[in-house]
Short mmCIF file of C-alpha atoms in Angstrom, two decimals:
data_model
loop_
_atom_site.label_atom_id
_atom_site.label_comp_id
_atom_site.label_asym_id
_atom_site.label_seq_id
_atom_site.Cartn_x
_atom_site.Cartn_y
_atom_site.Cartn_z
CA MET A 15 0.60 -39.18 -46.15
CA LYS A 16 -1.10 -41.26 -48.85
CA ASP A 17 -2.55 -44.78 -48.79
CA PHE A 18 -0.72 -47.34 -50.88
CA SER A 19 -3.96 -48.32 -52.60
CA ALA A 20 -4.38 -44.74 -53.85
CA LEU A 21 -1.04 -44.56 -55.69
CA THR A 22 -1.05 -44.33 -59.48
CA GLU A 23 1.32 -46.37 -61.64
CA GLN A 24 3.48 -43.27 -62.08
CA GLU A 25 3.64 -42.81 -58.32
CA LEU A 26 4.38 -46.51 -57.77
CA LEU A 27 7.36 -46.34 -60.10
CA ALA A 28 8.59 -43.09 -58.53
CA LEU A 29 8.31 -44.67 -55.08
CA ALA A 30 10.17 -47.78 -56.29
CA VAL A 31 13.02 -45.59 -57.57
CA SER A 32 13.21 -43.83 -54.21
CA LEU A 33 13.18 -47.14 -52.29
CA GLU A 34 15.99 -48.63 -54.36
CA GLU A 35 18.09 -45.49 -54.00
CA GLU A 36 17.58 -45.46 -50.24
CA ASP A 37 18.35 -49.17 -49.86
CA ALA A 38 21.52 -48.86 -51.95
CA ARG A 39 22.75 -45.96 -49.82
CA ILE A 40 21.94 -47.85 -46.62
CA TYR A 41 23.91 -50.87 -47.84
CA ASP A 42 26.80 -48.55 -48.70
CA GLU A 43 26.65 -47.15 -45.17
CA PHE A 44 26.59 -50.68 -43.76
CA ALA A 45 29.67 -51.51 -45.81
CA ALA A 46 31.46 -48.35 -44.68
CA GLY A 47 30.59 -49.00 -41.04
CA LEU A 48 31.74 -52.63 -41.17
CA ARG A 49 34.86 -52.18 -43.29
CA GLU A 50 37.27 -51.49 -40.44
CA ASN A 51 36.32 -54.44 -38.22
CA PHE A 52 34.55 -56.82 -40.65
CA PRO A 53 36.07 -56.24 -44.12
CA GLU A 54 34.72 -59.43 -45.72
CA SER A 55 31.16 -58.80 -44.55
CA ALA A 56 31.52 -55.24 -45.85
CA LYS A 57 32.13 -56.68 -49.33
CA VAL A 58 28.78 -58.51 -49.15
CA PHE A 59 26.92 -55.24 -48.52
CA THR A 60 28.91 -53.44 -51.23
CA THR A 61 27.72 -56.09 -53.70
CA LEU A 62 24.11 -55.76 -52.49
CA ALA A 63 24.31 -51.97 -52.90
CA ALA A 64 25.48 -52.43 -56.51
CA GLU A 65 22.52 -54.75 -57.20
CA GLU A 66 20.07 -52.23 -55.74
CA ASN A 67 21.58 -49.54 -58.00
CA GLY A 68 21.02 -51.87 -60.94
CA HIS A 69 17.35 -52.17 -59.98
CA ARG A 70 17.10 -48.38 -59.76
CA HIS A 71 18.53 -47.92 -63.24
CA ARG A 72 15.98 -50.35 -64.72
CA LEU A 73 13.14 -48.58 -62.94
CA ILE A 74 14.31 -45.16 -64.13
CA GLU A 75 14.59 -46.38 -67.71
CA LEU A 76 11.03 -47.73 -67.65
CA TYR A 77 9.76 -44.56 -65.95
CA ARG A 78 11.43 -42.42 -68.64
CA GLN A 79 9.77 -44.44 -71.40
CA ARG A 80 6.30 -44.24 -69.81
CA PHE A 81 6.17 -40.86 -68.08
CA GLY A 82 9.07 -38.68 -69.20
CA GLU A 83 12.12 -37.22 -67.53
CA HIS A 84 10.71 -35.76 -64.31
CA ILE A 85 10.44 -38.21 -61.41
CA PRO A 86 8.43 -36.82 -58.47
CA LEU A 87 10.01 -37.23 -55.05
CA ILE A 88 7.85 -39.82 -53.26
CA ARG A 89 9.48 -41.32 -50.19
CA ARG A 90 8.56 -44.30 -48.05
CA GLN A 91 7.52 -42.00 -45.18
CA ASP A 92 4.97 -40.38 -47.53
CA VAL A 93 3.03 -43.66 -47.90
CA ARG A 94 1.17 -45.54 -45.18
CA GLY A 95 2.16 -49.12 -44.44
CA PHE A 96 5.94 -49.00 -44.39
CA VAL A 97 7.83 -50.02 -41.27
CA GLN A 98 9.75 -47.23 -39.59
CA ARG A 99 13.46 -48.07 -39.84
CA LYS A 100 15.84 -47.26 -37.02
CA PRO A 101 18.92 -45.38 -38.26
CA ILE A 102 21.38 -47.97 -36.95
CA TRP A 103 23.71 -47.21 -39.88
CA LEU A 104 24.51 -43.91 -38.17
CA MET A 105 26.00 -45.70 -35.16
CA ARG A 106 29.70 -46.49 -35.03
CA PRO A 107 30.94 -49.12 -34.65
CA LEU A 108 28.18 -51.25 -36.16
CA ALA A 109 27.17 -54.58 -34.65
CA LEU A 110 27.48 -57.24 -37.33
CA GLU A 111 24.46 -59.34 -36.33
CA THR A 112 22.26 -56.24 -35.99
CA VAL A 113 23.21 -55.14 -39.51
CA ARG A 114 22.43 -58.56 -40.96
CA GLN A 115 19.02 -58.65 -39.28
CA GLN A 116 18.23 -55.15 -40.55
CA ALA A 117 19.21 -56.17 -44.09
CA GLU A 118 16.84 -59.16 -43.93
CA LEU A 119 13.98 -56.89 -42.83
CA MET A 120 14.75 -54.45 -45.65
CA GLU A 121 14.68 -57.21 -48.28
CA ALA A 122 11.42 -58.65 -46.92
CA GLU A 123 9.70 -55.25 -46.92
CA THR A 124 10.90 -54.40 -50.45
CA LYS A 125 9.77 -57.80 -51.72
CA ARG A 126 6.27 -57.24 -50.29
CA PHE A 127 6.15 -53.81 -51.89
CA TYR A 128 7.01 -55.11 -55.37
CA THR A 129 4.56 -58.01 -55.06
CA ARG A 130 1.68 -55.71 -54.10
CA ALA A 131 2.66 -53.07 -56.67
CA ALA A 132 2.79 -55.66 -59.47
CA ARG A 133 -0.71 -56.87 -58.60
CA ARG A 134 -2.08 -53.33 -58.80
CA SER A 135 -0.39 -52.41 -62.08
CA THR A 136 -2.39 -52.60 -65.33
CA ASP A 137 0.50 -51.71 -67.63
CA ALA A 138 2.16 -54.89 -68.92
CA ALA A 139 5.71 -53.51 -68.93
CA VAL A 140 5.38 -52.04 -65.44
CA ARG A 141 3.78 -55.22 -64.11
CA GLN A 142 6.53 -57.38 -65.61
CA LEU A 143 9.38 -55.28 -64.20
CA LEU A 144 7.85 -55.06 -60.74
CA GLY A 145 7.24 -58.80 -60.73
CA ASP A 146 10.83 -59.45 -61.84
CA LEU A 147 12.16 -57.21 -59.09
CA ALA A 148 10.01 -59.00 -56.51
CA ASP A 149 11.58 -62.30 -57.62
CA GLU A 150 15.05 -60.79 -57.42
CA GLU A 151 14.40 -59.52 -53.91
CA ARG A 152 13.39 -63.07 -52.96
CA ARG A 153 16.72 -64.28 -54.31
CA HIS A 154 18.72 -61.60 -52.51
CA GLU A 155 18.79 -63.54 -49.25
CA ALA A 156 20.14 -66.61 -51.03
CA ARG A 157 22.54 -64.34 -52.89
CA ALA A 158 23.79 -62.84 -49.63
CA GLU A 159 24.23 -66.31 -48.13
CA ALA A 160 26.18 -67.44 -51.20
CA LEU A 161 28.41 -64.37 -51.00
CA GLU A 162 29.00 -64.99 -47.30
CA SER A 163 29.90 -68.63 -47.90
CA ARG A 164 32.39 -67.57 -50.60
CA LEU A 165 33.91 -64.51 -48.94
CA ILE A 166 33.61 -65.39 -45.27
CA THR A 167 35.77 -68.44 -44.66
CA PRO A 168 36.00 -70.12 -41.23
CA GLU A 169 39.20 -68.15 -40.60
CA VAL A 170 37.51 -64.87 -41.50
CA ARG A 171 34.49 -65.75 -39.37
CA GLU A 172 36.80 -66.43 -36.44
CA GLN A 173 38.47 -63.05 -36.97
CA GLU A 174 35.06 -61.32 -37.11
CA HIS A 175 34.01 -63.12 -33.95
CA ALA A 176 37.14 -61.81 -32.26
CA SER A 177 36.31 -58.30 -33.49
CA GLU A 178 32.76 -58.57 -32.13
CA ARG A 179 34.12 -59.73 -28.79
CA ARG A 180 36.54 -56.80 -28.72
CA LEU A 181 33.73 -54.34 -29.45
CA PHE A 182 31.56 -55.94 -26.74
CA VAL A 183 34.40 -55.53 -24.27
CA LEU A 184 34.92 -51.88 -25.24
CA GLN A 185 31.23 -50.90 -25.24
CA VAL A 186 29.78 -52.98 -22.41
CA VAL A 187 32.29 -54.91 -20.31
CA GLN A 188 34.76 -52.12 -19.62
CA PRO A 189 32.23 -49.46 -18.51
CA GLY A 190 30.22 -52.11 -16.65
CA LEU A 191 33.30 -53.43 -14.86
CA ALA A 192 34.45 -49.92 -13.97
CA GLY A 193 31.03 -49.19 -12.51
CA LEU A 194 30.80 -52.49 -10.61
CA MET A 195 34.26 -52.01 -9.11
CA ASP A 196 33.52 -48.43 -8.09
CA GLY A 197 30.11 -49.29 -6.67
CA SER A 198 31.32 -52.38 -4.82
CA VAL A 199 34.52 -50.87 -3.41
CA SER A 200 34.04 -47.12 -2.97
CA THR A 201 30.72 -47.46 -1.12
CA LEU A 202 32.21 -49.87 1.45
CA ALA A 203 33.79 -47.09 3.51
CA PRO A 204 30.71 -44.87 4.01
CA LEU A 205 28.43 -47.89 4.52
CA PHE A 206 30.47 -49.65 7.19
CA ALA A 207 31.51 -46.37 8.79
CA ALA A 208 27.83 -45.57 9.26
CA ALA A 209 27.14 -49.12 10.46
CA PHE A 210 29.78 -49.16 13.20
CA ALA A 211 29.18 -45.53 14.15
CA THR A 212 25.42 -45.95 14.70
CA HIS A 213 24.75 -49.70 15.07
CA ASP A 214 21.43 -48.76 13.49
CA THR A 215 20.54 -50.93 10.49
CA TRP A 216 17.95 -48.52 9.06
CA GLN A 217 20.26 -45.50 9.19
CA THR A 218 23.02 -47.63 7.66
CA PHE A 219 20.64 -48.71 4.90
CA LEU A 220 19.80 -45.07 4.08
CA VAL A 221 23.49 -44.13 3.93
CA GLY A 222 24.17 -47.11 1.64
CA ILE A 223 21.29 -46.25 -0.69
CA ALA A 224 22.45 -42.63 -0.93
CA ALA A 225 26.05 -43.68 -1.60
CA ALA A 226 25.07 -46.27 -4.25
CA VAL A 227 22.63 -44.05 -6.15
CA GLY A 228 24.90 -41.00 -5.93
CA ALA A 229 27.89 -42.99 -7.15
CA GLY A 230 25.80 -44.46 -9.99
CA ILE A 231 24.73 -41.01 -11.21
CA SER A 232 28.25 -39.62 -10.92
CA MET A 233 29.94 -42.55 -12.68
CA GLY A 234 27.27 -42.66 -15.39
CA PHE A 235 27.76 -39.02 -16.36
CA ALA A 236 31.54 -39.29 -16.07
CA GLU A 237 31.61 -42.24 -18.48
CA ALA A 238 29.14 -40.69 -20.92
CA LEU A 239 31.11 -37.43 -21.08
CA SER A 240 34.56 -39.04 -21.22
CA ASP A 241 34.53 -39.44 -25.04
CA ASP A 242 31.97 -39.73 -27.83
CA GLY A 243 33.38 -43.00 -29.15
CA SER A 244 34.18 -41.62 -32.60
CA LEU A 245 37.94 -42.10 -32.24
CA THR A 246 38.16 -44.83 -29.62
CA GLY A 247 35.52 -47.11 -31.16
CA ARG A 248 33.79 -47.44 -27.79
CA GLY A 249 30.30 -46.85 -29.21
CA SER A 250 27.48 -44.65 -27.95
CA PRO A 251 28.58 -42.56 -24.95
CA TRP A 252 25.08 -42.64 -23.45
CA LEU A 253 24.90 -46.43 -23.66
CA ARG A 254 28.27 -46.70 -21.94
CA GLY A 255 27.16 -44.15 -19.34
CA LEU A 256 23.95 -46.09 -18.68
CA VAL A 257 25.81 -49.39 -18.31
CA CYS A 258 28.42 -47.83 -16.03
CA GLY A 259 25.87 -45.98 -13.90
CA VAL A 260 23.58 -48.99 -13.45
CA MET A 261 26.45 -51.33 -12.56
CA THR A 262 27.83 -48.79 -10.09
CA ALA A 263 24.47 -48.61 -8.33
CA VAL A 264 24.14 -52.42 -8.39
CA GLY A 265 27.58 -52.79 -6.84
CA GLY A 266 26.67 -50.46 -4.00
CA LEU A 267 23.19 -51.88 -3.44
CA GLY A 268 24.46 -55.44 -3.10
CA HIS A 269 25.96 -54.94 0.36
CA THR A 270 23.42 -52.26 1.33
CA LEU A 271 20.26 -54.40 1.10
CA PRO A 272 21.30 -56.75 3.95
CA TYR A 273 20.84 -53.82 6.33
CA LEU A 274 17.10 -54.20 5.89
CA ILE A 275 17.60 -57.03 8.40
CA PRO A 276 16.81 -55.51 11.84
CA HIS A 277 19.52 -57.38 13.77
CA PHE A 278 22.79 -55.45 13.40
CA TRP A 279 25.36 -58.27 13.57
CA THR A 280 23.29 -60.55 11.35
CA ALA A 281 22.94 -57.78 8.77
CA THR A 282 26.67 -57.01 8.97
CA ALA A 283 27.60 -60.67 8.52
CA VAL A 284 25.35 -61.00 5.46
CA ALA A 285 26.73 -57.74 4.04
CA GLY A 286 30.28 -59.03 4.51
CA ALA A 287 29.38 -62.25 2.67
CA VAL A 288 27.86 -60.21 -0.18
CA VAL A 289 31.05 -58.14 -0.41
CA ALA A 290 33.06 -61.35 -0.77
CA VAL A 291 30.76 -62.50 -3.60
CA GLU A 292 31.01 -59.10 -5.32
CA LEU A 293 34.79 -59.14 -5.23
CA GLY A 294 34.78 -62.69 -6.57
CA VAL A 295 32.51 -61.69 -9.47
CA ILE A 296 34.72 -58.74 -10.30
CA SER A 297 37.78 -61.00 -10.31
CA TRP A 298 36.02 -63.47 -12.60
CA ILE A 299 35.01 -60.73 -15.07
CA ARG A 300 38.58 -59.40 -15.16
CA ASN A 301 39.84 -62.92 -15.80
CA ARG A 302 37.17 -63.67 -18.43
CA TYR A 303 37.29 -60.50 -20.48
CA MET A 304 40.39 -58.50 -19.54
CA ASP A 305 43.03 -61.21 -20.04
CA THR A 306 44.06 -61.11 -16.38
CA THR A 307 44.79 -64.31 -14.48
CA PHE A 308 42.20 -65.05 -11.82
CA LEU A 309 44.74 -65.01 -8.97
CA ALA A 310 46.20 -61.68 -10.08
CA ALA A 311 42.72 -60.18 -10.53
CA ALA A 312 41.56 -61.52 -7.17
CA PHE A 313 44.67 -60.20 -5.42
CA GLN A 314 44.25 -56.71 -6.88
CA VAL A 315 40.52 -56.48 -6.19
CA ILE A 316 40.48 -58.15 -2.76
CA ILE A 317 43.41 -56.13 -1.38
CA GLY A 318 41.77 -52.89 -2.46
CA GLY A 319 38.39 -53.98 -1.15
CA LEU A 320 39.78 -55.06 2.21
CA LEU A 321 41.63 -51.77 2.64
CA VAL A 322 38.47 -49.76 1.98
CA PHE A 323 36.42 -52.13 4.17
CA ALA A 324 38.88 -51.74 7.06
CA THR A 325 38.97 -47.97 6.61
CA GLY A 326 35.19 -47.77 6.98
CA ILE A 327 35.20 -49.91 10.14
CA LEU A 328 38.05 -47.95 11.72
CA ILE A 329 36.42 -44.58 11.00
CA GLY A 330 33.01 -45.79 12.21
CA SER A 331 34.48 -47.24 15.41
CA ALA A 332 36.49 -44.13 16.28
#
């Protein structure tokens, strides 16, 4: 790795060519990743990619005039001082706001590079081109905003907002809700069976912890291995698995923690109240994100929860 201050003018130009090529390809990937769900925003990044290719052509032409045909391969990771970029363009589907923020960071970093490179250059032609490109990078943000205002009308923005909401539901809400329902409902039977079988709050607490954590691990792996998201658009399988596993454990822990209270009937009463809150939260989430009326969601969840709750009590009291 080489310090920026040690680069020659030839190396500066070669690095600039590499940067513009990389940025253009990243913008193309952004456009490809957004095209299905956000077609108008994809057009903005297609235009930015074309502008970056124009910069690259100007740099190559100047390099050819000054140093000949061979351009050494000097990449950003070969020079100290560049920010390490996360490969978010490899993720599908892409989050629109994340892509926009990444594009702003890219433009800011490239602008700083051209400004510093122009100051170090002693060749008039090189200094002029690098300075011009720095100015153009400054105008890119305004250019992107102008393109957005022209291409992304209020109707389009509303459609993109709906697409973002749909992706959020697929990637976060659905696995989280599945985990919360499983953790809140399936752990009721072993917890209350242990409670009424032993009347020992500490033993009940241990059973509840084991059931919640075990269910969280099982549900997390089941969700992560269910599909890779490439065809369903549900995003990273490991993110979904993490969300599902954590919410499953949370659902089970909610009515387990009251059994840290030493008095059995007090702990059981508090646990029952927590179960009621959990079922209410699940019903609200189904109503808010899954287009289910609150009464229908509450009926489905509460009936299932009560059946499991009663099963645990009956088995524990036998």
